[in-house]
Amino acid sequence: MDKLVIEGGVPLSGEIAVSGSKNAALPALAACLLTAEPVTLHRIPQVRDIRTMLDLIGHVGAEVRVEGGRVMICAGHIESPEAPYELVKTMRASSLVLGPLVGRCGRARVSLPGGCAIGARPINLHVAGLEQLGAEVRQEHGYIQAEAPNGLQGANVQFDRITVTGTEDLLMAAVLARGETVIENAAREPEVADLAVLLISMGARIEGAGTSTIRVQGVTKLRGAEHTIIPDRIEAGTFLIAGALTRGDLTVRGCVPEHLRALIAKLQQAGVEVTEPAPDTLRVRVPGRLKNVDITTEEHPGFATDLQAQFMALMTQAAGISFVTETIFENRFMHAQELARMGANIRLEGRQAIVAGPTPLSGAQVIASDLRASASLVVAALAAHGETVIDRVYHIDRGYEKIESKLAGVGARIRRIQ
Ligand code: EPU
């Protein structure tokens, strides 16, 4: 199993580039199943979750061609609208094919995802939404079996709670449903809006994506299209935090500052100087001491849960007590214990982590438990004295493209060992 070895203590400096968004690319790839014509997607990050989704799309019978960050998909004929357990168990976002497959084929069989390190993460809201569009859904043998032999029928769907992939799944089902669908309490994440841009270029009629009410007028058929995925705001945020934590001077290029407003505000409160030298560029420096700041994770445009672990690592170096409250997932503090092994002073109380800083960080052997927890260990290791060895880096490979070479390019001493 691969490990990352990081010799910390080097301030990151220079320019680092952001890849395409994993969480926007996943639904975009699933959307390709909605048309028999070819779709070309640009800026697809080469990470493990994307390879899993490409395997899944190939499994249902689509042709897939990958040329670097460009992916061409042609789902001329869907042989088996089925997502098997072997693929779904490695990536929960596989459930994103449920909506498009029912919309296009009138039936789908998708394995239920199992447990997850960060919380239970059921897909009941995806299923309830599809039922409201007229699908008959049964659960048997660990699979969701959805059928709509006469096609889906538009409806008003109000989500009980905000769900990102649930909104995306239902949006993809609704574009080929008869009549109007209104999705209320929809997720407002930029990844949902990006999916809508792709679907609209395929001929879908959608209004309001990126707000909490999305209106869809169903069409009978979608066509091929070409689309460029938005930059990864979580990768960009991880780099900004790494720059601040190592007290470097780091320029993050190719991002959308608008997608990072909540993080930027918190960084500034913590005493980090954040500037926008160009419309797609952010630069961080730390002129004085880092100050303690409280964060509470929320749906977009609030503070992203996917940046909570990395921000907690930053707060270990801030003077005073910081409260980190996680409201999206019930078990997303696995990094706290590993950070404590590196010298952090963190107490967990239910959904709250209380971080007392600053305490010096020292390199240690640590274990990555999920994607963003691994990212927090990487940023902490970059700032720690001595060597950190991070085990189970396959978690980080799920979502960060070329992490070692990107960080090495701005001065990090980082290498991968087997
Ligand atoms: N939920 C339900 N029922 C459902 C769906 C969700 O109870 O049917 C609950 C979840 O258990 C959770 C909350 O609702 O407590 C919100 O979950 P959501 O559905 O929004 O999460 P997701 O769509 O499964 C996406 C990202 C996650 C990110 C969350 C929250 C993708 C592929 N994944 O997950 O990204 O943390 O939204 O922003 O878009 C990551 O990249 O590391 C990652 C975990």
mmCIF file of N, CA and C and ligand atoms in Angstrom, residues 22-24 26-27 92-93 96 118-127 161-166 168 187 189 191 233-234 298-299 304-306 327-330 332 370-372, ligand 1:
data_model
loop_
_atom_site.group_PDB
_atom_site.id
_atom_site.type_symbol
_atom_site.label_atom_id
_atom_site.label_comp_id
_atom_site.label_asym_id
_atom_site.label_seq_id
_atom_site.Cartn_x
_atom_site.Cartn_y
_atom_site.Cartn_z
ATOM 1 N N LYS A 22 -13.525 17.224 -9.154
ATOM 2 C CA LYS A 22 -13.973 15.819 -9.100
ATOM 3 C C LYS A 22 -15.489 15.751 -8.928
ATOM 4 N N ASN A 23 -16.018 16.555 -8.000
ATOM 5 C CA ASN A 23 -17.443 16.429 -7.682
ATOM 6 C C ASN A 23 -18.359 17.062 -8.735
ATOM 7 N N ALA A 24 -17.766 17.834 -9.660
ATOM 8 C CA ALA A 24 -18.551 18.285 -10.822
ATOM 9 C C ALA A 24 -18.396 17.283 -11.958
ATOM 10 N N LEU A 26 -17.999 14.020 -11.758
ATOM 11 C CA LEU A 26 -18.734 12.755 -11.561
ATOM 12 C C LEU A 26 -20.163 12.825 -12.120
ATOM 13 N N PRO A 27 -20.975 13.838 -11.735
ATOM 14 C CA PRO A 27 -22.314 13.901 -12.340
ATOM 15 C C PRO A 27 -22.269 14.191 -13.843
ATOM 16 N N ARG A 92 -19.414 5.857 -3.459
ATOM 17 C CA ARG A 92 -20.837 6.092 -3.223
ATOM 18 C C ARG A 92 -21.466 6.914 -4.343
ATOM 19 N N ALA A 93 -20.666 7.783 -4.980
ATOM 20 C CA ALA A 93 -21.225 8.643 -6.025
ATOM 21 C C ALA A 93 -21.701 7.836 -7.234
ATOM 22 N N LEU A 96 -25.112 8.196 -8.693
ATOM 23 C CA LEU A 96 -25.448 9.246 -9.663
ATOM 24 C C LEU A 96 -25.931 8.696 -11.001
ATOM 25 N N ILE A 118 -17.327 8.500 6.880
ATOM 26 C CA ILE A 118 -17.702 9.806 7.443
ATOM 27 C C ILE A 118 -19.159 9.891 7.905
ATOM 28 N N GLY A 119 -19.941 8.830 7.677
ATOM 29 C CA GLY A 119 -21.329 8.871 8.130
ATOM 30 C C GLY A 119 -22.139 7.805 7.408
ATOM 31 N N ALA A 120 -23.407 7.681 7.761
ATOM 32 C CA ALA A 120 -24.253 6.617 7.188
ATOM 33 C C ALA A 120 -24.502 6.857 5.693
ATOM 34 N N ARG A 121 -24.727 8.072 5.332
ATOM 35 C CA ARG A 121 -24.917 8.497 3.930
ATOM 36 C C ARG A 121 -25.886 7.629 3.132
ATOM 37 N N PRO A 122 -27.162 7.584 3.556
ATOM 38 C CA PRO A 122 -28.148 6.812 2.787
ATOM 39 C C PRO A 122 -28.498 7.524 1.471
ATOM 40 N N ILE A 123 -29.252 6.838 0.586
ATOM 41 C CA ILE A 123 -29.697 7.516 -0.646
ATOM 42 C C ILE A 123 -31.228 7.568 -0.706
ATOM 43 N N ASN A 124 -31.850 7.552 0.492
ATOM 44 C CA ASN A 124 -33.314 7.549 0.553
ATOM 45 C C ASN A 124 -33.938 8.760 -0.140
ATOM 46 N N LEU A 125 -33.245 9.897 -0.105
ATOM 47 C CA LEU A 125 -33.833 11.098 -0.713
ATOM 48 C C LEU A 125 -33.789 11.024 -2.244
ATOM 49 N N HIS A 126 -32.750 10.370 -2.792
ATOM 50 C CA HIS A 126 -32.698 10.162 -4.244
ATOM 51 C C HIS A 126 -33.918 9.310 -4.649
ATOM 52 N N VAL A 127 -34.126 8.252 -3.866
ATOM 53 C CA VAL A 127 -35.195 7.301 -4.188
ATOM 54 C C VAL A 127 -36.565 7.971 -4.065
ATOM 55 N N ARG A 161 -34.085 17.336 3.246
ATOM 56 C CA ARG A 161 -32.861 18.052 3.613
ATOM 57 C C ARG A 161 -32.032 18.221 2.349
ATOM 58 N N ILE A 162 -31.109 19.148 2.409
ATOM 59 C CA ILE A 162 -30.355 19.461 1.196
ATOM 60 C C ILE A 162 -29.381 18.330 0.904
ATOM 61 N N THR A 163 -29.418 17.829 -0.313
ATOM 62 C CA THR A 163 -28.493 16.784 -0.727
ATOM 63 C C THR A 163 -27.908 17.138 -2.093
ATOM 64 N N VAL A 164 -26.573 17.074 -2.174
ATOM 65 C CA VAL A 164 -25.900 17.509 -3.402
ATOM 66 C C VAL A 164 -26.121 16.483 -4.509
ATOM 67 N N THR A 165 -25.658 15.246 -4.295
ATOM 68 C CA THR A 165 -25.825 14.262 -5.370
ATOM 69 C C THR A 165 -27.308 13.898 -5.547
ATOM 70 N N GLY A 166 -28.103 14.027 -4.491
ATOM 71 C CA GLY A 166 -29.548 13.777 -4.632
ATOM 72 C C GLY A 166 -30.167 14.776 -5.599
ATOM 73 N N GLU A 168 -28.565 16.385 -7.942
ATOM 74 C CA GLU A 168 -28.025 16.114 -9.283
ATOM 75 C C GLU A 168 -28.719 14.898 -9.917
ATOM 76 N N ALA A 187 -29.876 21.640 -3.610
ATOM 77 C CA ALA A 187 -28.513 22.051 -3.250
ATOM 78 C C ALA A 187 -28.080 23.180 -4.183
ATOM 79 N N GLU A 189 -24.842 24.115 -4.585
ATOM 80 C CA GLU A 189 -23.400 23.975 -4.836
ATOM 81 C C GLU A 189 -23.063 24.317 -6.288
ATOM 82 N N GLU A 191 -21.273 22.788 -8.200
ATOM 83 C CA GLU A 191 -21.229 21.558 -9.008
ATOM 84 C C GLU A 191 -22.608 21.260 -9.599
ATOM 85 N N ARG A 233 -12.945 23.518 -6.323
ATOM 86 C CA ARG A 233 -12.852 24.519 -5.244
ATOM 87 C C ARG A 233 -12.288 23.895 -3.970
ATOM 88 N N ILE A 234 -12.465 22.602 -3.795
ATOM 89 C CA ILE A 234 -11.950 21.972 -2.569
ATOM 90 C C ILE A 234 -10.432 21.783 -2.674
ATOM 91 N N GLU A 298 -21.619 24.044 6.589
ATOM 92 C CA GLU A 298 -22.990 24.229 6.100
ATOM 93 C C GLU A 298 -23.020 23.904 4.625
ATOM 94 N N GLU A 299 -24.216 23.777 4.087
ATOM 95 C CA GLU A 299 -24.352 23.636 2.645
ATOM 96 C C GLU A 299 -23.872 24.924 1.982
ATOM 97 N N ALA A 304 -17.683 24.806 3.554
ATOM 98 C CA ALA A 304 -17.813 23.436 3.021
ATOM 99 C C ALA A 304 -17.297 22.382 4.001
ATOM 100 N N THR A 305 -18.079 21.347 4.202
ATOM 101 C CA THR A 305 -17.623 20.227 5.038
ATOM 102 C C THR A 305 -16.340 19.613 4.480
ATOM 103 N N ASP A 306 -16.173 19.695 3.160
ATOM 104 C CA ASP A 306 -14.979 19.101 2.538
ATOM 105 C C ASP A 306 -13.702 19.887 2.831
ATOM 106 N N THR A 327 -21.855 19.910 10.751
ATOM 107 C CA THR A 327 -23.308 19.687 10.748
ATOM 108 C C THR A 327 -23.764 18.795 9.595
ATOM 109 N N ILE A 328 -22.887 18.491 8.646
ATOM 110 C CA ILE A 328 -23.335 17.742 7.462
ATOM 111 C C ILE A 328 -23.198 16.228 7.663
ATOM 112 N N PHE A 329 -22.047 15.799 8.149
ATOM 113 C CA PHE A 329 -21.827 14.360 8.353
ATOM 114 C C PHE A 329 -21.592 14.081 9.841
ATOM 115 N N GLU A 330 -22.076 12.917 10.309
ATOM 116 C CA GLU A 330 -22.044 12.665 11.749
ATOM 117 C C GLU A 330 -20.712 12.124 12.257
ATOM 118 N N ARG A 332 -17.278 12.946 10.956
ATOM 119 C CA ARG A 332 -16.217 13.464 10.107
ATOM 120 C C ARG A 332 -15.098 14.126 10.910
ATOM 121 N N ASP A 370 -10.194 9.025 5.264
ATOM 122 C CA ASP A 370 -11.050 9.344 4.120
ATOM 123 C C ASP A 370 -10.366 10.456 3.340
ATOM 124 N N LEU A 371 -10.957 10.819 2.224
ATOM 125 C CA LEU A 371 -10.295 11.742 1.307
ATOM 126 C C LEU A 371 -9.862 13.056 1.960
ATOM 127 N N ARG A 372 -10.794 13.747 2.592
ATOM 128 C CA ARG A 372 -10.447 15.077 3.116
ATOM 129 C C ARG A 372 -9.650 14.977 4.413
HETATM 130 N N1 EPU B 1 -28.518 12.343 3.126
HETATM 131 C C1 EPU B 1 -29.574 11.564 3.492
HETATM 132 N N2 EPU B 1 -30.283 10.913 2.511
HETATM 133 C C2 EPU B 1 -29.967 11.012 1.192
HETATM 134 C C3 EPU B 1 -28.885 11.824 0.821
HETATM 135 C C4 EPU B 1 -28.166 12.485 1.812
HETATM 136 O O1 EPU B 1 -29.872 11.444 4.678
HETATM 137 O O2 EPU B 1 -30.645 10.392 0.365
HETATM 138 C C5 EPU B 1 -27.743 13.058 4.148
HETATM 139 C C6 EPU B 1 -26.278 12.572 4.185
HETATM 140 O O3 EPU B 1 -26.124 11.405 4.952
HETATM 141 C C7 EPU B 1 -25.579 13.781 4.763
HETATM 142 C C8 EPU B 1 -26.382 14.948 4.199
HETATM 143 O O4 EPU B 1 -27.647 14.417 3.805
HETATM 144 O O5 EPU B 1 -25.660 13.758 6.164
HETATM 145 C C9 EPU B 1 -25.782 15.663 3.013
HETATM 146 O O6 EPU B 1 -25.312 14.709 2.088
HETATM 147 P P1 EPU B 1 -25.248 14.969 0.519
HETATM 148 O O7 EPU B 1 -26.222 14.065 -0.145
HETATM 149 O O8 EPU B 1 -25.321 16.426 0.236
HETATM 150 O O9 EPU B 1 -23.768 14.440 0.208
HETATM 151 P P2 EPU B 1 -23.362 13.680 -1.104
HETATM 152 O O10 EPU B 1 -24.130 14.208 -2.234
HETATM 153 O O11 EPU B 1 -23.356 12.217 -0.861
HETATM 154 C C10 EPU B 1 -21.506 15.360 -1.865
HETATM 155 C C11 EPU B 1 -20.047 15.288 -2.173
HETATM 156 C C12 EPU B 1 -19.288 15.112 -0.872
HETATM 157 C C13 EPU B 1 -19.600 16.303 0.031
HETATM 158 C C14 EPU B 1 -21.115 16.410 0.258
HETATM 159 C C15 EPU B 1 -21.537 17.618 1.060
HETATM 160 C C16 EPU B 1 -19.974 14.345 -4.381
HETATM 161 C C17 EPU B 1 -19.645 13.198 -5.260
HETATM 162 N N3 EPU B 1 -19.797 14.172 -3.065
HETATM 163 O O12 EPU B 1 -21.839 14.125 -1.243
HETATM 164 O O13 EPU B 1 -17.908 15.117 -1.197
HETATM 165 O O14 EPU B 1 -18.966 16.158 1.280
HETATM 166 O O15 EPU B 1 -21.776 16.464 -1.015
HETATM 167 O O16 EPU B 1 -21.081 18.775 0.446
HETATM 168 O O17 EPU B 1 -20.379 15.391 -4.873
HETATM 169 C C18 EPU B 1 -15.653 14.528 -0.938
HETATM 170 O O18 EPU B 1 -15.434 14.998 -2.065
HETATM 171 O O19 EPU B 1 -14.723 14.203 -0.147
HETATM 172 C C19 EPU B 1 -17.025 14.336 -0.487
HETATM 173 C C20 EPU B 1 -17.349 13.524 0.508
#
